[in-house]
GROMACS .gro file of C-alpha atoms in nm:
model
  384
    1GLY     CA    1   7.783  -0.471   5.886
    2GLU     CA    2   7.973  -0.611   6.144
    3LEU     CA    3   8.376  -0.604   6.164
    4SER     CA    4   8.487  -0.950   6.116
    5GLY     CA    5   8.877  -0.883   6.220
    6PRO     CA    6   9.149  -0.560   6.158
    7ALA     CA    7   9.142  -0.652   5.808
    8ASP     CA    8   8.738  -0.739   5.682
    9VAL     CA    9   8.402  -0.613   5.715
   10THR     CA   10   8.093  -0.857   5.664
   11LEU     CA   11   7.839  -0.709   5.520
   12SER     CA   12   7.483  -0.922   5.553
   13TYR     CA   13   7.110  -0.777   5.463
   14LEU     CA   14   6.866  -1.025   5.621
   15GLY     CA   15   6.589  -1.099   5.273
   16LEU     CA   16   6.251  -1.146   5.345
   17ASP     CA   17   6.278  -1.432   5.226
   18ASP     CA   18   6.474  -1.617   5.493
   19VAL     CA   19   6.795  -1.621   5.340
   20VAL     CA   20   7.108  -1.372   5.434
   21ARG     CA   21   7.321  -1.280   5.236
   22THR     CA   22   7.678  -1.178   5.285
   23SER     CA   23   7.980  -0.994   5.153
   24ARG     CA   24   8.305  -1.009   5.290
   25LEU     CA   25   8.629  -0.737   5.268
   26HIS     CA   26   8.901  -0.848   5.284
   27PHE     CA   27   9.226  -0.572   5.265
   28ASP     CA   28   9.556  -0.635   5.184
   29PRO     CA   29   9.760  -0.477   5.354
   30ARG     CA   30   9.540  -0.372   5.643
   31PRO     CA   31   9.413  -0.001   5.689
   32THR     CA   32   9.522   0.245   5.973
   33ARG     CA   33   9.191   0.279   6.041
   34LEU     CA   34   8.851   0.054   5.962
   35ALA     CA   35   8.530   0.123   6.054
   36VAL     CA   36   8.206  -0.028   5.951
   37ASN     CA   37   8.162   0.233   5.647
   38SER     CA   38   8.445   0.315   5.587
   39ALA     CA   39   8.897   0.124   5.539
   40VAL     CA   40   9.082   0.470   5.541
   41TYR     CA   41   9.489   0.479   5.514
   42HIS     CA   42   9.730   0.676   5.522
   43LEU     CA   43  10.032   0.641   5.339
   44GLU     CA   44  10.376   0.835   5.293
   45LEU     CA   45  10.534   0.800   4.967
   46ALA     CA   46  10.885   0.998   4.860
   47PRO     CA   47  10.871   1.048   4.459
   48GLN     CA   48  10.831   0.748   4.228
   49GLN     CA   49  10.735   0.471   4.496
   50ALA     CA   50  10.442   0.258   4.409
   51THR     CA   51  10.269   0.130   4.662
   52ALA     CA   52   9.946  -0.178   4.573
   53ILE     CA   53   9.672  -0.231   4.784
   54PHE     CA   54   9.498  -0.484   4.724
   55VAL     CA   55   9.030  -0.549   4.798
   56ALA     CA   56   8.962  -0.853   4.818
   57VAL     CA   57   8.508  -0.919   4.778
   58SER     CA   58   8.408  -1.216   4.809
   59CYS     CA   59   7.987  -1.351   4.864
   60ASN     CA   60   7.793  -1.569   5.086
   61GLN     CA   61   8.167  -1.743   5.081
   62PRO     CA   62   8.214  -1.947   5.417
   63ALA     CA   63   8.401  -1.694   5.660
   64VAL     CA   64   8.752  -1.901   5.728
   65GLU     CA   65   8.830  -1.887   5.329
   66THR     CA   66   9.094  -1.598   5.264
   67ALA     CA   67   9.127  -1.452   4.978
   68MET     CA   68   9.433  -1.550   4.668
   69PRO     CA   69   9.699  -1.307   4.646
   70PHE     CA   70   9.578  -1.084   4.362
   71TYR     CA   71   9.900  -1.184   4.195
   72ARG     CA   72   9.802  -1.508   4.232
   73GLY     CA   73   9.435  -1.473   4.137
   74LEU     CA   74   9.593  -1.324   3.870
   75LEU     CA   75   9.774  -1.625   3.715
   76ALA     CA   76   9.499  -1.795   3.764
   77HIS     CA   77   9.246  -1.622   3.536
   78ARG     CA   78   9.514  -1.655   3.280
   79ARG     CA   79   9.510  -2.054   3.277
   80GLU     CA   80   9.174  -2.035   3.332
   81MET     CA   81   9.179  -1.801   3.023
   82ARG     CA   82   9.380  -1.983   2.800
   83ARG     CA   83   9.225  -2.341   2.887
   84SER     CA   84   8.810  -2.202   2.817
   85TRP     CA   85   8.930  -2.159   2.504
   86CYS     CA   86   9.185  -2.332   2.390
   87GLY     CA   87   8.961  -2.543   2.146
   88ALA     CA   88   8.882  -2.242   1.991
   89THR     CA   89   8.964  -2.071   1.695
   90SER     CA   90   9.256  -1.791   1.666
   91ILE     CA   91   9.234  -1.507   1.418
   92GLU     CA   92   9.625  -1.258   1.364
   93THR     CA   93   9.584  -1.011   1.074
   94SER     CA   94   9.890  -0.746   0.947
   95ASN     CA   95   9.610  -0.570   1.129
   96ASN     CA   96   9.722  -0.440   1.438
   97ILE     CA   97   9.440  -0.263   1.555
   98PHE     CA   98   9.190  -0.537   1.417
   99ASN     CA   99   9.418  -0.759   1.656
  100GLU     CA  100   9.352  -0.563   1.941
  101VAL     CA  101   8.953  -0.537   1.861
  102LEU     CA  102   8.968  -0.903   1.843
  103CYS     CA  103   9.155  -0.961   2.136
  104GLN     CA  104   8.915  -0.739   2.335
  105SER     CA  105   8.630  -0.897   2.181
  106MET     CA  106   8.680  -1.262   2.291
  107ALA     CA  107   8.767  -1.125   2.631
  108ASP     CA  108   8.470  -0.949   2.687
  109LEU     CA  109   8.297  -1.342   2.525
  110ASN     CA  110   8.422  -1.459   2.759
  111ILE     CA  111   8.376  -1.224   3.128
  112LEU     CA  112   7.996  -1.342   3.022
  113MET     CA  113   8.113  -1.662   3.020
  114THR     CA  114   7.937  -1.922   3.318
  115ASP     CA  115   8.041  -2.275   3.384
  116THR     CA  116   7.715  -2.431   3.439
  117PRO     CA  117   7.639  -2.796   3.509
  118ASN     CA  118   7.558  -2.848   3.140
  119GLY     CA  119   7.856  -2.635   3.038
  120ARG     CA  120   7.910  -2.337   2.957
  121TYR     CA  121   7.637  -2.048   2.873
  122PRO     CA  122   7.723  -1.723   2.769
  123TYR     CA  123   7.476  -1.497   3.049
  124ALA     CA  124   7.316  -1.190   2.860
  125GLY     CA  125   7.514  -0.901   3.002
  126ILE     CA  126   7.651  -0.743   3.293
  127PRO     CA  127   7.516  -0.607   3.559
  128TRP     CA  128   7.157  -0.664   3.569
  129TYR     CA  129   7.079  -0.941   3.269
  130SER     CA  130   7.409  -1.238   3.433
  131THR     CA  131   7.207  -1.495   3.399
  132THR     CA  132   7.043  -1.755   3.157
  133PHE     CA  133   6.840  -1.609   2.922
  134GLY     CA  134   6.745  -1.828   2.642
  135ARG     CA  135   6.755  -1.602   2.314
  136ASP     CA  136   7.099  -1.386   2.460
  137GLY     CA  137   7.222  -1.682   2.515
  138LEU     CA  138   7.114  -1.970   2.147
  139ILE     CA  139   7.172  -1.605   1.931
  140THR     CA  140   7.546  -1.533   2.084
  141ALA     CA  141   7.606  -1.957   2.026
  142LEU     CA  142   7.484  -1.907   1.623
  143GLN     CA  143   7.776  -1.621   1.571
  144MET     CA  144   8.067  -1.789   1.741
  145LEU     CA  145   7.982  -2.152   1.581
  146TRP     CA  146   8.262  -2.138   1.373
  147ILE     CA  147   8.469  -2.012   1.642
  148ASP     CA  148   8.372  -2.249   1.866
  149PRO     CA  149   8.086  -2.468   1.861
  150GLY     CA  150   8.149  -2.553   2.207
  151VAL     CA  151   7.917  -2.273   2.340
  152ALA     CA  152   7.646  -2.395   2.195
  153ARG     CA  153   7.670  -2.789   2.329
  154GLY     CA  154   7.650  -2.572   2.660
  155VAL     CA  155   7.368  -2.387   2.552
  156LEU     CA  156   7.211  -2.626   2.441
  157ARG     CA  157   7.197  -2.834   2.653
  158ARG     CA  158   7.092  -2.562   2.924
  159LEU     CA  159   6.784  -2.473   2.762
  160ALA     CA  160   6.688  -2.855   2.701
  161ALA     CA  161   6.723  -2.916   3.073
  162PHE     CA  162   6.467  -2.605   3.141
  163GLN     CA  163   6.244  -2.690   2.882
  164ALA     CA  164   5.865  -2.678   3.054
  165LYS     CA  165   5.679  -2.986   3.049
  166ALA     CA  166   5.342  -2.809   3.166
  167VAL     CA  167   5.157  -2.513   3.131
  168ASP     CA  168   5.196  -2.199   3.403
  169PRO     CA  169   5.025  -1.920   3.314
  170ARG     CA  170   5.278  -1.732   3.522
  171ALA     CA  171   5.593  -1.812   3.418
  172ASP     CA  172   5.398  -1.767   3.029
  173ALA     CA  173   5.481  -2.153   3.022
  174ALA     CA  174   5.366  -2.447   2.822
  175PRO     CA  175   5.500  -2.745   2.749
  176GLY     CA  176   5.753  -2.767   2.489
  177LYS     CA  177   5.915  -2.453   2.577
  178ILE     CA  178   6.258  -2.311   2.558
  179LEU     CA  179   6.323  -2.043   2.771
  180HIS     CA  180   6.348  -1.658   2.764
  181GLU     CA  181   6.487  -1.568   3.178
  182MET     CA  182   6.653  -1.736   3.423
  183ARG     CA  183   6.627  -1.544   3.866
  184GLY     CA  184   6.744  -1.619   4.144
  185GLY     CA  185   6.718  -1.421   4.416
  186GLU     CA  186   6.464  -1.276   4.660
  187MET     CA  187   6.235  -1.115   4.454
  188ALA     CA  188   6.237  -1.428   4.218
  189THR     CA  189   6.125  -1.670   4.503
  190LEU     CA  190   5.869  -1.401   4.690
  191HIS     CA  191   5.668  -1.329   4.288
  192GLU     CA  192   5.783  -0.996   4.265
  193VAL     CA  193   5.891  -1.111   3.979
  194PRO     CA  194   5.774  -1.358   3.715
  195PHE     CA  195   6.151  -1.468   3.602
  196ALA     CA  196   6.234  -1.754   3.805
  197GLN     CA  197   6.195  -1.970   3.506
  198TYR     CA  198   5.986  -1.751   3.253
  199TYR     CA  199   5.905  -1.872   2.871
  200GLY     CA  200   5.749  -1.590   2.791
  201SER     CA  201   5.969  -1.536   2.443
  202VAL     CA  202   5.829  -1.640   2.071
  203ASP     CA  203   6.218  -1.715   1.900
  204SER     CA  204   6.339  -1.913   2.111
  205THR     CA  205   6.212  -2.197   2.051
  206PRO     CA  206   6.232  -2.209   1.737
  207LEU     CA  207   6.536  -2.050   1.723
  208PHE     CA  208   6.674  -2.412   2.000
  209VAL     CA  209   6.568  -2.572   1.653
  210LEU     CA  210   6.754  -2.388   1.440
  211LEU     CA  211   6.995  -2.330   1.699
  212THR     CA  212   7.059  -2.790   1.714
  213GLY     CA  213   7.061  -2.851   1.332
  214LEU     CA  214   7.344  -2.540   1.216
  215TYR     CA  215   7.589  -2.716   1.540
  216VAL     CA  216   7.505  -3.025   1.393
  217GLU     CA  217   7.585  -2.976   1.075
  218ARG     CA  218   7.892  -2.780   1.220
  219THR     CA  219   8.006  -3.041   1.391
  220GLY     CA  220   7.888  -3.415   1.329
  221ASP     CA  221   7.765  -3.417   1.654
  222GLU     CA  222   7.530  -3.731   1.583
  223ALA     CA  223   7.571  -3.794   2.003
  224THR     CA  224   7.503  -3.475   2.138
  225LEU     CA  225   7.167  -3.430   1.894
  226LYS     CA  226   7.052  -3.786   2.016
  227GLU     CA  227   7.080  -3.683   2.335
  228LEU     CA  228   6.917  -3.356   2.234
  229TRP     CA  229   6.639  -3.502   2.005
  230PRO     CA  230   6.346  -3.578   2.228
  231ALA     CA  231   6.400  -3.131   2.320
  232VAL     CA  232   6.399  -3.001   1.963
  233GLU     CA  233   5.992  -3.310   1.914
  234ALA     CA  234   5.911  -3.108   2.230
  235ALA     CA  235   6.004  -2.783   2.069
  236LEU     CA  236   5.879  -2.881   1.710
  237ALA     CA  237   5.506  -2.974   1.896
  238TRP     CA  238   5.494  -2.638   2.059
  239ILE     CA  239   5.561  -2.462   1.760
  240GLU     CA  240   5.250  -2.642   1.542
  241GLY     CA  241   5.029  -2.615   1.929
  242PRO     CA  242   5.027  -2.386   2.180
  243GLY     CA  243   5.317  -2.123   1.941
  244ASP     CA  244   5.015  -2.075   1.697
  245PRO     CA  245   4.682  -2.101   1.875
  246ASP     CA  246   4.447  -1.976   1.540
  247GLY     CA  247   4.596  -2.280   1.434
  248ASP     CA  248   4.606  -2.041   1.097
  249GLY     CA  249   5.014  -2.227   1.085
  250PHE     CA  250   5.252  -1.889   1.211
  251VAL     CA  251   5.358  -1.836   1.543
  252GLU     CA  252   5.197  -1.636   1.763
  253TYR     CA  253   5.232  -1.419   2.084
  254ARG     CA  254   4.971  -1.323   2.387
  255ARG     CA  255   5.053  -1.232   2.713
  256ALA     CA  256   4.874  -1.549   2.981
  257THR     CA  257   4.917  -1.251   3.214
  258GLU     CA  258   4.947  -0.895   3.315
  259GLN     CA  259   5.254  -0.971   3.485
  260GLY     CA  260   5.425  -1.139   3.170
  261LEU     CA  261   5.623  -0.850   2.868
  262ALA     CA  262   5.352  -0.723   2.680
  263ASN     CA  263   5.569  -0.835   2.307
  264GLN     CA  264   5.757  -1.167   2.345
  265GLY     CA  265   6.007  -1.045   1.992
  266TRP     CA  266   6.395  -0.891   2.046
  267LYS     CA  267   6.158  -0.585   2.035
  268ASP     CA  268   6.015  -0.598   2.407
  269SER     CA  269   5.896  -0.346   2.531
  270PHE     CA  270   5.498  -0.249   2.549
  271ASP     CA  271   5.551  -0.001   2.199
  272ALA     CA  272   5.771  -0.233   1.986
  273ILE     CA  273   5.522  -0.316   1.794
  274PHE     CA  274   5.262  -0.126   1.635
  275HIS     CA  275   5.080  -0.058   1.322
  276ALA     CA  276   5.185   0.345   1.030
  277ASP     CA  277   4.947   0.542   1.242
  278GLY     CA  278   5.058   0.476   1.557
  279THR     CA  279   4.800   0.223   1.670
  280LEU     CA  280   4.989  -0.063   1.905
  281ALA     CA  281   4.958  -0.368   1.733
  282GLU     CA  282   4.654  -0.622   2.008
  283GLY     CA  283   4.559  -0.978   1.984
  284ASN     CA  284   4.774  -1.285   1.969
  285ILE     CA  285   5.111  -1.130   1.710
  286ALA     CA  286   5.300  -1.345   1.421
  287LEU     CA  287   5.652  -1.075   1.471
  288ALA     CA  288   5.822  -1.197   1.043
  289GLU     CA  289   6.125  -1.232   1.173
  290VAL     CA  290   5.954  -1.566   1.421
  291GLN     CA  291   5.793  -1.708   1.074
  292GLY     CA  292   6.171  -1.738   0.914
  293TYR     CA  293   6.329  -1.912   1.241
  294VAL     CA  294   6.072  -2.196   1.202
  295PHE     CA  295   6.140  -2.249   0.841
  296ALA     CA  296   6.461  -2.220   0.880
  297GLY     CA  297   6.420  -2.503   1.168
  298LYS     CA  298   6.182  -2.742   1.032
  299ARG     CA  299   6.413  -2.707   0.730
  300LEU     CA  300   6.728  -2.808   0.969
  301ALA     CA  301   6.583  -3.032   1.117
  302ALA     CA  302   6.432  -3.258   0.848
  303ARG     CA  303   6.835  -3.279   0.844
  304CYS     CA  304   6.866  -3.369   1.170
  305ALA     CA  305   6.555  -3.693   1.112
  306ARG     CA  306   6.754  -3.825   0.833
  307ARG     CA  307   7.090  -3.839   1.003
  308LEU     CA  308   6.853  -4.067   1.252
  309GLY     CA  309   6.659  -4.271   0.974
  310LEU     CA  310   6.357  -4.054   1.030
  311ILE     CA  311   6.257  -4.039   0.680
  312ASP     CA  312   5.848  -3.972   0.724
  313LYS     CA  313   5.949  -3.708   0.969
  314ALA     CA  314   6.245  -3.554   0.757
  315ASN     CA  315   6.004  -3.564   0.429
  316ALA     CA  316   5.653  -3.393   0.651
  317LEU     CA  317   5.885  -3.083   0.822
  318GLU     CA  318   6.031  -3.062   0.465
  319GLY     CA  319   5.736  -3.035   0.349
  320SER     CA  320   5.602  -2.777   0.576
  321ALA     CA  321   5.841  -2.531   0.592
  322GLU     CA  322   5.729  -2.537   0.167
  323ARG     CA  323   5.410  -2.402   0.234
  324LEU     CA  324   5.501  -2.212   0.517
  325ALA     CA  325   5.752  -2.005   0.306
  326ALA     CA  326   5.396  -1.942   0.036
  327ARG     CA  327   5.147  -1.873   0.329
  328PHE     CA  328   5.438  -1.593   0.422
  329GLU     CA  329   5.487  -1.391   0.151
  330ASP     CA  330   5.117  -1.425   0.040
  331ALA     CA  331   5.081  -1.245   0.445
  332PHE     CA  332   5.372  -1.041   0.518
  333TRP     CA  333   5.505  -0.883   0.176
  334LEU     CA  334   5.356  -0.538   0.121
  335PRO     CA  335   5.459  -0.423  -0.300
  336ASP     CA  336   5.311  -0.026  -0.174
  337LEU     CA  337   5.679   0.014   0.074
  338GLY     CA  338   5.851  -0.298  -0.122
  339THR     CA  339   5.952  -0.461   0.191
  340TYR     CA  340   5.778  -0.739   0.469
  341ALA     CA  341   5.597  -0.596   0.749
  342LEU     CA  342   5.661  -0.556   1.086
  343ALA     CA  343   5.411  -0.813   1.214
  344LEU     CA  344   5.061  -0.911   1.177
  345ASP     CA  345   4.793  -0.819   1.434
  346GLY     CA  346   4.553  -1.018   1.598
  347MET     CA  347   4.321  -0.900   1.301
  348LYS     CA  348   4.549  -1.048   1.030
  349ARG     CA  349   4.591  -0.681   0.968
  350PRO     CA  350   4.989  -0.610   0.819
  351CYS     CA  351   5.100  -0.360   1.045
  352LYS     CA  352   5.273  -0.132   0.718
  353VAL     CA  353   5.596   0.003   0.871
  354ARG     CA  354   6.017  -0.037   0.703
  355THR     CA  355   6.248  -0.208   1.018
  356SER     CA  356   6.508  -0.403   1.045
  357ASN     CA  357   6.359  -0.681   1.163
  358ALA     CA  358   6.319  -0.848   0.810
  359GLY     CA  359   6.673  -0.798   0.761
  360GLN     CA  360   6.614  -1.127   1.018
  361LEU     CA  361   6.383  -1.253   0.733
  362LEU     CA  362   6.788  -1.278   0.494
  363PHE     CA  363   6.933  -1.552   0.680
  364THR     CA  364   6.654  -1.754   0.733
  365GLY     CA  365   6.593  -1.840   0.306
  366ILE     CA  366   6.240  -1.821   0.428
  367VAL     CA  367   6.212  -1.525   0.068
  368ARG     CA  368   6.198  -1.527  -0.248
  369GLU     CA  369   6.481  -1.428  -0.407
  370ASP     CA  370   6.444  -1.082  -0.587
  371ARG     CA  371   6.225  -0.972  -0.271
  372ALA     CA  372   6.527  -1.062  -0.057
  373ARG     CA  373   6.764  -0.822  -0.264
  374MET     CA  374   6.522  -0.516  -0.221
  375VAL     CA  375   6.511  -0.553   0.143
  376ALA     CA  376   6.841  -0.599   0.143
  377GLU     CA  377   6.881  -0.258  -0.057
  378ASP     CA  378   6.630  -0.091   0.158
  379LEU     CA  379   6.796  -0.152   0.464
  380MET     CA  380   7.126   0.077   0.372
  381ARG     CA  381   6.970   0.303   0.266
  382PRO     CA  382   6.962   0.664   0.468
  383ALA     CA  383   6.710   0.646   0.544
  384PHE     CA  384   6.818   0.333   0.741
   0.00000   0.00000   0.00000
C-alpha cells in the first residue's frame, strides 16, 4: 500500500500474469492519522450529536477520478434502480409484510443484475460467483419472464455471443454448447482454473433453447428470434450430436479432462449422482431433468420454427420430442419407487433413488399425467 494524499490510500498487487490491480480508498473527512494499514479518527461528540464518516473504494480506476459524494451517489443509485425496473411489473398487495418481501426480493435481484455489452445479465451470486453463469442466468430469466422479459433477452443474447464454436477438451467445449461459467482474473489467465470460458454444463444448452421459445411466446419479439435462431440451431445440433455421445437419444455428460467438473448438472459436486447402495454413477451420465429440458426445448423450438416459416423443421422437432418422451418413460420410470430415476449411468443402469430431480420434470411436460401426479404427491410427503 501507499499513501497517495492526506485522505487517500492505494493498495496494489502485481499478479503472476503481469497485470497490476489496484484498490483506492478515499476518506471523507480526512482522518486524524492515516497510515498504510490504518486510518485513525479522534472524534469528540456531544450527547445526541451525529457525525458521518465516508469511505469510498474504487478498483482499477485512474487516480484522477475523485470519489462521488455519498449522498449524490445514493440519489444516482435510486435513479438507476427506477430506470432499470421501469419496464417491469410491480406488485402491491393488501399485506404490508408481503409487500416488504417483494421489495427486498427485487432489490436483491437488482444487485445481481450487471450491464453487459449484450444486455442486462443476472450474475450468479456475491461474492464468489459474481460473473456470467449459463444455467443460473437462464433459470433466473425463466422465472422472471412474467415480471420482466427484458432480462431473458439480455441473457439469451449474451450466451449466444459466447456459444462454443470448436472442440476444446480443456474447456469441455464443443460446437453449439452454451457456457457454464466465465471468469476473468489471474487464475483464469494462467489456466490454474479452467473457467475463463468453461462449457462443462449439460443443461445450459437445452435451457437456452427452452428460454428462447418461452421468451418469444411471452413477447412476440420476432426480431430477437431471427437474431438468435442460428444459435438455437447450433444448440439443437449439439443436443443431437456431441450431447448424445452413445447415440441412444438421451443427452449425457462426461468431463473431457480431470480438471473439469465431474458432474455437470445442477447437482455438480463429485458425489451428487449415485446408486441406491451408495456407489457413484460412472461413464456417460444421463440426468432425468435434462431429458425434460430437451423435450420442452424441442417443442418450443418447433413453435419458433413455425413462426419463421420452417414447417419441415417444426414437424421434425415435434416428432423427435414425442419419441424422446416415449423412450424416457421406458428407461426412467421406477414402478417399485413410484418415481423417476435420478439418472442412467454409462451402463444404462437407472440410479434408483428418490430425489427432487423428478420434480423438475413436471414443468417440462415430458411425463405421463398419472405418473406426474404420483411424483408431485411423493414430493409433498414428510420424507421429502
